[in-house]
CSV table of C-alpha atoms and ligand atoms in Angstrom, one decimal:
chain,number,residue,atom,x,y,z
A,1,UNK,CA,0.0,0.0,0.0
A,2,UNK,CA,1.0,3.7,-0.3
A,3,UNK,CA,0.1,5.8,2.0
A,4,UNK,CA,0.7,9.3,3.9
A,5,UNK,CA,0.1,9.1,7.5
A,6,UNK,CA,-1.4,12.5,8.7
A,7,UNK,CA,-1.4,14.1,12.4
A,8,UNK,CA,0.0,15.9,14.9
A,9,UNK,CA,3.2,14.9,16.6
A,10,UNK,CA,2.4,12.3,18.8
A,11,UNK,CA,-1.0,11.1,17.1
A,12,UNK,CA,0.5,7.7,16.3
A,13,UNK,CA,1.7,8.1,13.1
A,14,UNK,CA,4.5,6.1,13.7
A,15,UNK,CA,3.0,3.4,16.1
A,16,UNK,CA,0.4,2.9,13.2
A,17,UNK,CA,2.9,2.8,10.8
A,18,UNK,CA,4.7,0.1,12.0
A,19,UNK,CA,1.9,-1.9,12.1
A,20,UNK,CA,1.0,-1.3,9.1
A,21,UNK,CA,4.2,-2.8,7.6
A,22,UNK,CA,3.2,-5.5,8.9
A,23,UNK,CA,0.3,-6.0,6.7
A,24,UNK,CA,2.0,-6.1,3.5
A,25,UNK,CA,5.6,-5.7,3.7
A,26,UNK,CA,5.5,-2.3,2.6
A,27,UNK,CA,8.4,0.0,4.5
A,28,UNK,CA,7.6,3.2,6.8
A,29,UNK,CA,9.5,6.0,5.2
A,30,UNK,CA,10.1,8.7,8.7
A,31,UNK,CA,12.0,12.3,7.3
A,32,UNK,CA,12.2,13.1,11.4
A,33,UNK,CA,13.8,9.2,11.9
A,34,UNK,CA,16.4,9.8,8.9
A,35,UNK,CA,17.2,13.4,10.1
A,36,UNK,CA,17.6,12.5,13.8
A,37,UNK,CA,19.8,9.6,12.2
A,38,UNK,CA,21.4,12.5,10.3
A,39,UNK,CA,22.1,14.6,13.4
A,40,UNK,CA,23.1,11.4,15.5
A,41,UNK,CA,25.8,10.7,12.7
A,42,UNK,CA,27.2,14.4,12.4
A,43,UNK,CA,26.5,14.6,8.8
A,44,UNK,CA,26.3,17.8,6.5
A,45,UNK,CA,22.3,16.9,6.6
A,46,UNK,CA,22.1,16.7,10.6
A,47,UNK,CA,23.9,20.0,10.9
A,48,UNK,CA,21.5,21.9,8.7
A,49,UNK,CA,18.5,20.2,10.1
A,50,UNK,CA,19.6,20.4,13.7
A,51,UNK,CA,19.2,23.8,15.3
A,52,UNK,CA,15.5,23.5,13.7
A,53,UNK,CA,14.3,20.1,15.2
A,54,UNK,CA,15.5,21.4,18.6
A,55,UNK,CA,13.5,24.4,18.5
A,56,UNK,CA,10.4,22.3,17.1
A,57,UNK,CA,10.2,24.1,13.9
A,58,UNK,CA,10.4,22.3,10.4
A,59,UNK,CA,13.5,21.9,8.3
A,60,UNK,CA,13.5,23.7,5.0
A,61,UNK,CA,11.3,22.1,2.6
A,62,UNK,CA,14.4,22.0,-0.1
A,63,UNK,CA,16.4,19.6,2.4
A,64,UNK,CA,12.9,17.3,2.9
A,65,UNK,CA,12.4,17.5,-0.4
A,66,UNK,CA,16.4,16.2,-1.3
A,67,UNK,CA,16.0,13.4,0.7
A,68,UNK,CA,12.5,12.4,-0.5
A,69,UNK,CA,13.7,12.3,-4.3
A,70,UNK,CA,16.3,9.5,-3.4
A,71,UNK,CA,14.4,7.8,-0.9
A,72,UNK,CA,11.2,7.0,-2.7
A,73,UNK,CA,13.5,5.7,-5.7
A,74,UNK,CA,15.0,3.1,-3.3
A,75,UNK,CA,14.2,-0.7,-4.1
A,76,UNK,CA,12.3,-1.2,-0.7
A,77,UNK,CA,9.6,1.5,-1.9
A,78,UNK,CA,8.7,-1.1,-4.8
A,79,UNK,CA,6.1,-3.3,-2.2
A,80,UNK,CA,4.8,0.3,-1.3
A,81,UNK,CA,5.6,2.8,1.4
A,82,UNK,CA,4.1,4.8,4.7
A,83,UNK,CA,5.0,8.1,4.5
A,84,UNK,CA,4.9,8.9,8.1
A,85,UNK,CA,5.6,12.7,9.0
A,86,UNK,CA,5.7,13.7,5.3
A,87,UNK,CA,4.8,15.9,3.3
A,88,UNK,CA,4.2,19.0,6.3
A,89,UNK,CA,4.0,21.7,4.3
A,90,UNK,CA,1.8,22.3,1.2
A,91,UNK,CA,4.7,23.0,-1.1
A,92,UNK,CA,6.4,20.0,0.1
A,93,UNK,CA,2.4,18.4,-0.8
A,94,UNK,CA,2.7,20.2,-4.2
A,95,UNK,CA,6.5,19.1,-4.6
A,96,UNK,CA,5.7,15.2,-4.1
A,97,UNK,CA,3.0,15.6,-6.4
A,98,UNK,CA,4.8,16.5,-9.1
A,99,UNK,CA,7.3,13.7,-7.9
A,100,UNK,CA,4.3,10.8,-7.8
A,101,UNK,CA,3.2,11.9,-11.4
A,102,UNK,CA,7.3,11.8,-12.7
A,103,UNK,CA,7.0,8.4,-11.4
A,104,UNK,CA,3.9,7.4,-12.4
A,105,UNK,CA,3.0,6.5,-8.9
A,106,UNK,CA,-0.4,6.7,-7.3
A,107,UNK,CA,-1.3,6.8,-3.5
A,108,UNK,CA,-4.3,5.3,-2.0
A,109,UNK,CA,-5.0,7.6,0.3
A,110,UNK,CA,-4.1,9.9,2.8
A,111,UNK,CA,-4.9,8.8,6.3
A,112,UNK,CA,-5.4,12.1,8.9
A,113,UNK,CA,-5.2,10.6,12.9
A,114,UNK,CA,-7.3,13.2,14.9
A,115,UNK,CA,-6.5,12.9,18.4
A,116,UNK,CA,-7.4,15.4,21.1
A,117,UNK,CA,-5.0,18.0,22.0
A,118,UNK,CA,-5.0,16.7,25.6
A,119,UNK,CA,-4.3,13.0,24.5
A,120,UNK,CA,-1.4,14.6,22.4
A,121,UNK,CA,0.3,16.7,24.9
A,122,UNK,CA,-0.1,14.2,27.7
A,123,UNK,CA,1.7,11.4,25.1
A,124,UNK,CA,4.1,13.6,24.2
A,125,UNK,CA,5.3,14.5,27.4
A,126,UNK,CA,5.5,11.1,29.4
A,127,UNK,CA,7.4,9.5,25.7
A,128,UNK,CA,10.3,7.8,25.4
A,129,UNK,CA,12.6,6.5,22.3
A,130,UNK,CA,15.2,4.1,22.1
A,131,UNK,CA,18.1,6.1,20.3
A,132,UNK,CA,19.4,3.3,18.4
A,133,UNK,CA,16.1,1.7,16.7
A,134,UNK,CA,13.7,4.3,17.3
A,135,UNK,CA,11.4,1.8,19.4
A,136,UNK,CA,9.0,4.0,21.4
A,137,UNK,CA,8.2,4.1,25.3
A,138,UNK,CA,5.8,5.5,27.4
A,139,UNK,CA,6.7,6.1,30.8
A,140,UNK,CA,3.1,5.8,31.8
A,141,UNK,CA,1.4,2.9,29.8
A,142,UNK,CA,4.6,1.0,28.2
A,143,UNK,CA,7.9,1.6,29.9
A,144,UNK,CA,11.0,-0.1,28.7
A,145,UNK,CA,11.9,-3.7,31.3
A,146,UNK,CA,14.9,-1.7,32.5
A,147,UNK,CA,14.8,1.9,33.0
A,148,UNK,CA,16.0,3.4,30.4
A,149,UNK,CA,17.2,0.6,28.2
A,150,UNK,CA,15.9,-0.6,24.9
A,151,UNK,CA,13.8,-4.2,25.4
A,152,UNK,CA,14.1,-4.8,21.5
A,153,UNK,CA,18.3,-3.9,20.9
A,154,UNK,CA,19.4,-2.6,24.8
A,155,UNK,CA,20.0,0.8,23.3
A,156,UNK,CA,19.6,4.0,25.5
A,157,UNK,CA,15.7,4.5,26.2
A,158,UNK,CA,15.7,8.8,26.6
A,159,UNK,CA,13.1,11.3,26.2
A,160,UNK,CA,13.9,13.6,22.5
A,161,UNK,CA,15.6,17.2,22.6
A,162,UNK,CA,12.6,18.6,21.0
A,163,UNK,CA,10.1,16.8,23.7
A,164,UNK,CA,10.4,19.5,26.2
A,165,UNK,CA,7.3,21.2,27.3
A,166,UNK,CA,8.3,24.7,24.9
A,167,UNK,CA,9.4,22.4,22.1
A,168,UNK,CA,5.8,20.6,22.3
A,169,UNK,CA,4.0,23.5,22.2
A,170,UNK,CA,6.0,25.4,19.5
A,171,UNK,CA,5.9,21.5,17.4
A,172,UNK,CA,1.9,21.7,17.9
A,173,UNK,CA,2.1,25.4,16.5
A,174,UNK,CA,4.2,24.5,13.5
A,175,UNK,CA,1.2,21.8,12.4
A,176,UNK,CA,-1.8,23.7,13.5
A,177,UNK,CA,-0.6,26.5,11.2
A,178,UNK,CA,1.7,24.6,8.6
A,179,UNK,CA,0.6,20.7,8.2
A,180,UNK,CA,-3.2,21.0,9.1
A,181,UNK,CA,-4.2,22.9,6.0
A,182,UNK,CA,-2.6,19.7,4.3
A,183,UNK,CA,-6.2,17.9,5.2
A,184,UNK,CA,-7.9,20.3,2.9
A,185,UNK,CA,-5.6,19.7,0.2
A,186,UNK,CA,-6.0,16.2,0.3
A,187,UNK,CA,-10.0,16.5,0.9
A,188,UNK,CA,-10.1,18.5,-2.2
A,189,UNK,CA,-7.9,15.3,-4.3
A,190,UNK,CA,-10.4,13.3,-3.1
A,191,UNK,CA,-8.2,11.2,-1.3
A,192,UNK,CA,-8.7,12.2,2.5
A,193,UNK,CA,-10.0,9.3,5.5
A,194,UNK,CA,-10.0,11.4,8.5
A,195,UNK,CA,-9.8,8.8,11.5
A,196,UNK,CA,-10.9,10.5,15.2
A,197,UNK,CA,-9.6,7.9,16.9
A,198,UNK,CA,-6.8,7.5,20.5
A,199,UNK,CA,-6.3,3.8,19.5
A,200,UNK,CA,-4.1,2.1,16.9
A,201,UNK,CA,-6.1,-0.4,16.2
A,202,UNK,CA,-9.3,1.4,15.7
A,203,UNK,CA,-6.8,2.7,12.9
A,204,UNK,CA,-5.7,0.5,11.4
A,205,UNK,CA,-8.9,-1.0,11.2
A,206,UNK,CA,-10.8,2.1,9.3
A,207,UNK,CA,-7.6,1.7,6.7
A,208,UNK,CA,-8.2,-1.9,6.6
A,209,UNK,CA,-11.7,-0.9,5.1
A,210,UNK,CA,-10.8,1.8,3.4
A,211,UNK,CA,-8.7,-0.4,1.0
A,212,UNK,CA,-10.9,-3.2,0.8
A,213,UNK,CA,-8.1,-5.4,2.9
B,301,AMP,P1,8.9,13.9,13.8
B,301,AMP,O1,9.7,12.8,14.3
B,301,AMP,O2,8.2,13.5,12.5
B,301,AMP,O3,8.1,14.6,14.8
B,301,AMP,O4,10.0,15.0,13.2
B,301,AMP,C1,10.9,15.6,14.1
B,301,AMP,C2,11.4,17.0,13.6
B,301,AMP,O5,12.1,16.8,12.3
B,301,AMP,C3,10.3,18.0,13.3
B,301,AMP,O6,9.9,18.7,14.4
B,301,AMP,C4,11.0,18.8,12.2
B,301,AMP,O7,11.9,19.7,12.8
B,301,AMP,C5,11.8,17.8,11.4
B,301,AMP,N1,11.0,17.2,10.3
B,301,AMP,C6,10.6,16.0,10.1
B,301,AMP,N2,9.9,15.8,9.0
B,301,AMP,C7,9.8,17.0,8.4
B,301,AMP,C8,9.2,17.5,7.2
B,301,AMP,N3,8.5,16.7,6.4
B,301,AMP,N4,9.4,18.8,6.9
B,301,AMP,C9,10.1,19.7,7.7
B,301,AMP,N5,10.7,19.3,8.9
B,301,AMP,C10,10.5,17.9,9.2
């Protein structure tokens, strides 16, 4: 399947993503996952993106857009893809677009997670991720065996720079005014399923029927 996951930081994207994969073997495609990777590994990438994704506002849509031209062509894509955090801006939405059409590629939708603003904050605060695989804790409803330490590959379990309370509340900013319009783009190409829903399963299911699977 190809898809774009759409919703506020800490909606589940990613959690339904994962699942997702899954399904039918397609890969979850993450810009923030390859730029923290980026900023992690001290590349040219990481130090352009970094000062951004500390503050909570978006990297330039020129970078996103470099790295999305070479990802998408990579073989893994073929089986199909979950664009998870991407596009966030309506130019970047324009920009893969044109991209889709170049490769004659079609989506089958464009799934928006609605989650309460409460629900979001209150995730986003008590989260944790494993820096080395990018598995994600909750200090509340899923903690990690060991404090602190990675159940899946023992890497360090920590909370993210930009998961400080100002951080959160600039990151929820950035979408309500950048990547929310983004539904009313995708309403109006007719390829919109707007989910209201806190669980991951009810999710995945409303995909699940959405595509006839
Ligand atoms: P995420 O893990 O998706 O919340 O992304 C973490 C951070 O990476 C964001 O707050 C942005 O600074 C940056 N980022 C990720 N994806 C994009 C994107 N598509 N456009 C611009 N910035 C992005």
């Amino acid at each position: 399947m190809k898809l774009i996951l759409l919703g506020a930081p800490g909606a589940g994207k990613g959690t339904v993503a994962k699942l997702l994969t899954k399904m039918d073997g397609s890969v979850q495609i993450s810009t923030g996952d390859i730029l923290r990777a980026a900023v992690a590994a001290g590349t040219e990438l990481g130090k352009k993106a970094e000062a951004a994704m500390k503050a909570g506002d978006l990297v330039s849509d020129d970078l996103i857009m470099g790295i999305m031209a070479d990802r998408l062509k990579e073989d893994d894509c073929k089986p199909g893809y979950l664009l998870d955090g991407f596009p966030r801006t309506i130019p970047q939405a324009e920009a893969l677009k044109t991209m889709l059409a170049e490769m004659g590629e079609v989506l089958d939708c464009v799934v928006n997670i609605d989650v309460p603003r409460d629900v979001i904050l209150d995730r986003l605060t008590t989260r944790r991720t494993c820096t080395d695989c990018g598995e994600i804790y909750n200090v509340k409803s899923n903690p990690p065996k060991e404090e602190g330490k990675c159940d899946k590959c023992g890497g360090p379990v920590v909370q993210r720079d930009d998961e400080t309370e100002e951080a959160i509340s600039n990151r929820l900013d950035v979408y309500n005014e950048k990547t929310a319009p983004l539904a009313g783009f995708y309403e109006k190409e007719g390829m919109l399923l707007t989910v209201n829903a806190t669980s991951s399963d009810a999710v995945i299911d409303a995909v699940k029927a959405k595509l006839g699977k």
